[in-house]
Coordinates of C-alpha atoms in Angstrom, one line a residue:
Chain A
D7 CA 15.8 13.2 -1.5
T8 CA 14.1 10.0 -0.9
A9 CA 10.4 10.8 0.8
V10 CA 10.2 7.7 2.8
S11 CA 13.3 5.8 3.6
Q12 CA 13.6 2.4 5.3
T13 CA 16.7 0.6 6.4
P14 CA 18.0 -2.2 5.9
K15 CA 16.4 -3.4 2.4
Y16 CA 17.3 -7.0 3.0
L17 CA 17.3 -8.7 6.4
V18 CA 18.3 -12.4 7.0
T19 CA 18.2 -13.6 10.5
Q20 CA 17.6 -17.0 12.7
M21 CA 14.5 -17.9 14.7
G22 CA 14.6 -16.5 18.1
N23 CA 16.5 -13.3 17.2
D24 CA 15.3 -9.7 17.9
K25 CA 15.9 -7.1 14.9
S26 CA 14.7 -3.6 14.2
I27 CA 13.8 -1.9 10.8
K28 CA 14.2 1.9 10.8
C29 CA 11.9 4.4 8.8
E30 CA 12.1 8.0 8.2
Q31 CA 10.0 10.3 6.1
N32 CA 10.8 13.9 5.0
L33 CA 7.6 15.0 3.8
G34 CA 6.3 16.7 6.8
H35 CA 3.1 14.0 6.8
D36 CA 1.7 13.8 10.5
T37 CA 0.9 10.0 10.0
M38 CA 3.2 7.0 9.5
Y39 CA 2.3 3.4 9.2
W40 CA 3.8 -0.2 8.8
Y41 CA 2.4 -2.7 6.4
K42 CA 3.4 -6.3 5.9
Q43 CA 3.2 -7.7 2.5
D44 CA 3.0 -11.6 2.2
S45 CA 4.0 -13.9 -0.8
K46 CA 0.7 -13.4 -2.3
K47 CA 1.1 -9.5 -2.5
F48 CA -1.5 -8.9 0.1
L49 CA -0.8 -5.5 1.9
K50 CA -1.9 -5.8 5.5
I51 CA -1.8 -2.8 8.1
M52 CA 0.4 -3.6 11.2
F53 CA 0.3 -0.1 13.0
S54 CA -0.5 3.8 12.4
Y55 CA 1.2 6.6 14.4
N56 CA -0.4 10.0 14.3
N57 CA 1.7 12.8 15.8
K58 CA 3.6 10.2 17.9
E59 CA 0.4 8.5 19.1
L60 CA -0.6 4.9 18.3
I61 CA -4.1 5.1 16.5
I62 CA -4.4 1.8 15.3
N63 CA -3.1 -1.5 16.0
E64 CA -4.5 -4.5 14.2
T65 CA -4.2 -8.0 15.4
V66 CA -0.4 -8.3 15.5
P67 CA 1.8 -10.3 17.9
N68 CA 2.7 -8.3 20.7
R69 CA 6.3 -9.4 19.7
F70 CA 6.1 -6.5 17.3
S71 CA 6.6 -3.2 18.7
P72 CA 6.5 0.1 16.9
K73 CA 8.5 3.0 18.4
S74 CA 8.3 6.6 17.0
P75 CA 10.8 9.2 18.6
D76 CA 9.1 11.9 16.6
K77 CA 6.6 12.4 13.8
A78 CA 9.5 11.9 11.0
H79 CA 10.5 8.4 12.5
L80 CA 8.8 5.2 13.1
N81 CA 10.6 1.9 13.7
L82 CA 9.6 -1.5 14.1
H83 CA 11.0 -3.9 16.5
I84 CA 10.5 -7.6 16.4
N85 CA 11.2 -9.9 19.2
S86 CA 11.6 -13.7 19.1
L87 CA 11.4 -13.9 15.1
E88 CA 9.4 -16.7 13.9
L89 CA 9.6 -18.4 10.4
G90 CA 6.3 -17.0 9.6
D91 CA 7.4 -13.5 10.1
S92 CA 9.2 -13.7 6.6
A93 CA 7.8 -11.1 4.5
V94 CA 8.2 -7.7 3.0
Y95 CA 7.5 -4.8 5.3
F96 CA 6.6 -1.5 4.0
C97 CA 6.8 1.8 6.1
A98 CA 4.3 4.5 4.6
S99 CA 3.5 8.1 5.6
S100 CA 0.4 10.5 4.8
Q101 CA -1.2 13.6 5.7
R102 CA -4.2 11.9 7.6
T103 CA -7.1 13.9 6.9
L104 CA -6.5 15.1 3.6
N105 CA -7.1 12.0 1.5
Y106 CA -4.0 12.4 -0.8
G107 CA -2.8 8.9 -0.4
Y108 CA 0.0 7.3 1.1
T109 CA 4.0 7.5 0.1
F110 CA 5.4 4.0 0.7
G111 CA 9.2 3.2 1.2
S112 CA 10.9 0.8 -0.9
G113 CA 10.4 -2.0 1.6
T114 CA 12.3 -4.4 3.8
R115 CA 12.5 -7.9 2.9
L116 CA 12.9 -10.2 5.8
T117 CA 13.9 -13.5 5.9
V118 CA 13.9 -15.8 9.1
V119 CA 15.7 -19.0 8.6
Chain B
G26 CA -15.4 -3.0 8.0
E27 CA -14.9 -2.0 4.7
N28 CA -14.5 -5.1 2.1
V29 CA -12.7 -4.5 -1.3
E30 CA -12.6 -7.1 -4.2
Q31 CA -10.3 -6.8 -7.1
H32 CA -10.3 -8.6 -10.3
P33 CA -9.0 -10.0 -12.3
S34 CA -5.9 -11.3 -10.1
T35 CA -3.7 -11.6 -13.3
L36 CA -4.1 -9.7 -16.6
S37 CA -2.0 -10.5 -19.8
V38 CA -2.2 -8.1 -22.6
Q39 CA -0.3 -7.3 -25.7
E40 CA 1.2 -4.0 -26.0
G41 CA -0.8 -1.3 -27.4
D42 CA -4.0 -2.9 -26.2
S43 CA -6.0 -1.6 -23.5
A44 CA -6.2 -3.1 -19.9
V45 CA -9.0 -2.6 -17.3
I46 CA -9.3 -3.6 -13.7
K47 CA -12.1 -3.5 -11.5
C48 CA -12.9 -3.1 -7.7
T49 CA -16.1 -3.4 -5.5
Y50 CA -16.3 -2.1 -2.1
S51 CA -18.9 -2.6 0.5
D52 CA -18.7 0.4 2.9
S53 CA -21.0 3.2 1.5
A54 CA -19.1 5.8 4.0
S55 CA -15.7 5.2 1.8
N56 CA -15.0 8.3 -0.3
Y57 CA -11.6 8.0 -1.4
F58 CA -10.2 5.5 -3.9
P59 CA -6.7 5.5 -4.8
W60 CA -4.8 3.2 -7.2
Y61 CA -1.2 2.1 -6.6
K62 CA 1.3 0.6 -9.0
Q63 CA 4.1 -1.6 -7.4
E64 CA 7.0 -2.6 -9.4
L65 CA 9.2 -5.5 -8.8
G66 CA 11.5 -4.7 -5.9
K67 CA 9.6 -1.6 -5.0
G68 CA 7.1 0.0 -2.7
P69 CA 3.5 0.7 -4.1
Q70 CA 3.0 4.1 -5.6
L71 CA 0.0 6.2 -6.1
I72 CA -0.7 6.6 -9.8
I73 CA -4.2 8.1 -9.7
D74 CA -7.1 8.7 -7.3
I75 CA -10.6 9.7 -7.3
R76 CA -13.2 11.1 -4.6
S77 CA -16.7 10.1 -4.4
N78 CA -18.0 13.4 -5.7
V79 CA -16.3 12.7 -9.2
G80 CA -17.6 10.1 -11.6
E81 CA -14.3 9.9 -13.8
K82 CA -10.8 11.2 -13.7
K83 CA -8.1 11.0 -16.4
D84 CA -4.4 11.3 -16.5
Q85 CA -2.6 10.9 -19.7
R86 CA -3.1 7.0 -20.6
I87 CA -4.7 6.1 -17.2
A88 CA -8.3 6.8 -16.3
V89 CA -10.4 5.8 -13.2
T90 CA -14.3 5.7 -13.0
L91 CA -16.5 5.5 -10.1
N92 CA -20.0 4.2 -9.8
K93 CA -21.2 5.1 -6.4
T94 CA -24.6 3.2 -6.5
A95 CA -23.1 0.1 -7.8
K96 CA -20.1 0.7 -5.3
H97 CA -17.6 -0.1 -7.9
F98 CA -14.5 1.5 -9.7
S99 CA -12.1 0.8 -12.3
L100 CA -8.9 1.7 -13.5
H101 CA -8.4 1.7 -17.4
I102 CA -5.0 1.9 -19.1
T103 CA -4.9 2.6 -22.7
E104 CA -2.0 2.0 -25.2
T105 CA -0.2 -0.4 -22.8
Q106 CA 3.7 -0.2 -22.8
P107 CA 5.9 -3.2 -21.3
E108 CA 6.8 -0.4 -18.5
D109 CA 3.2 -0.7 -17.3
S110 CA 3.9 -4.2 -16.2
A111 CA 3.4 -4.2 -12.5
V112 CA 0.9 -5.3 -9.8
Y113 CA -1.8 -2.9 -9.2
F114 CA -3.7 -2.4 -6.0
C115 CA -7.1 -0.5 -5.6
A116 CA -8.1 0.6 -2.2
A117 CA -10.9 2.4 -0.4
E118 CA -10.9 4.7 2.1
G119 CA -13.5 6.5 4.6
G120 CA -13.5 8.2 7.9
S121 CA -11.0 6.0 9.4
Y122 CA -8.4 7.4 6.9
I123 CA -7.0 3.9 6.8
P124 CA -7.3 2.2 3.3
T125 CA -8.7 -1.2 2.6
F126 CA -6.6 -2.7 -0.3
G127 CA -7.7 -5.1 -2.8
R128 CA -5.5 -8.2 -3.3
G129 CA -3.8 -6.8 -6.4
T130 CA -3.7 -7.5 -10.1
S131 CA -0.5 -8.6 -11.7
L132 CA -0.6 -6.7 -15.3
I133 CA 1.7 -8.5 -17.8
V134 CA 2.3 -6.3 -21.0
H135 CA 3.8 -8.2 -23.8
P136 CA 5.9 -6.6 -26.4

């Protein structure tokens, strides 16, 4: 039933490790996104995928790489994790040109120690 | 690019009072203004939105107003309840279909 589901919900890892976060949506939306929410609750867009093509890539370090096997999935892979990567990461989806807002997942709290 | 300012950052009210959160935007091309509610430990959830061809929209206890000339829009919650306690985000969206979010308002409703 979950519209946008992401796993895992919590991720604790050491500096230098590589990790992935998975996201799936069953809404039939054509665009998926990754957002980073810092400790002050600011939502910053990282990536957007429309029909499996990257259409936006804000100034995110190239250690972060989105991978979309199909339009229902958008995974986030992070190499060489740093302390500053600790945050909550949200996946979201929308039907891009219809302006009906986003549906967000429940978030992945990443803690780098 | 678009810049969205949101105030206040924290709002504390007594149950039953009204709450108002205000946002301003900079890009006159923005035409869609959603509001999201984020409860503790959850993702933001769309609660109401307004488009540039409408001045006001209401859904039960929540309403949103838009003043295109002044480039500001507001969220109004009447008869607040403890379950309204959350962080609320405004956003403005234009031709890029990527919203610019405000920095959020933490609403605390005291029983």
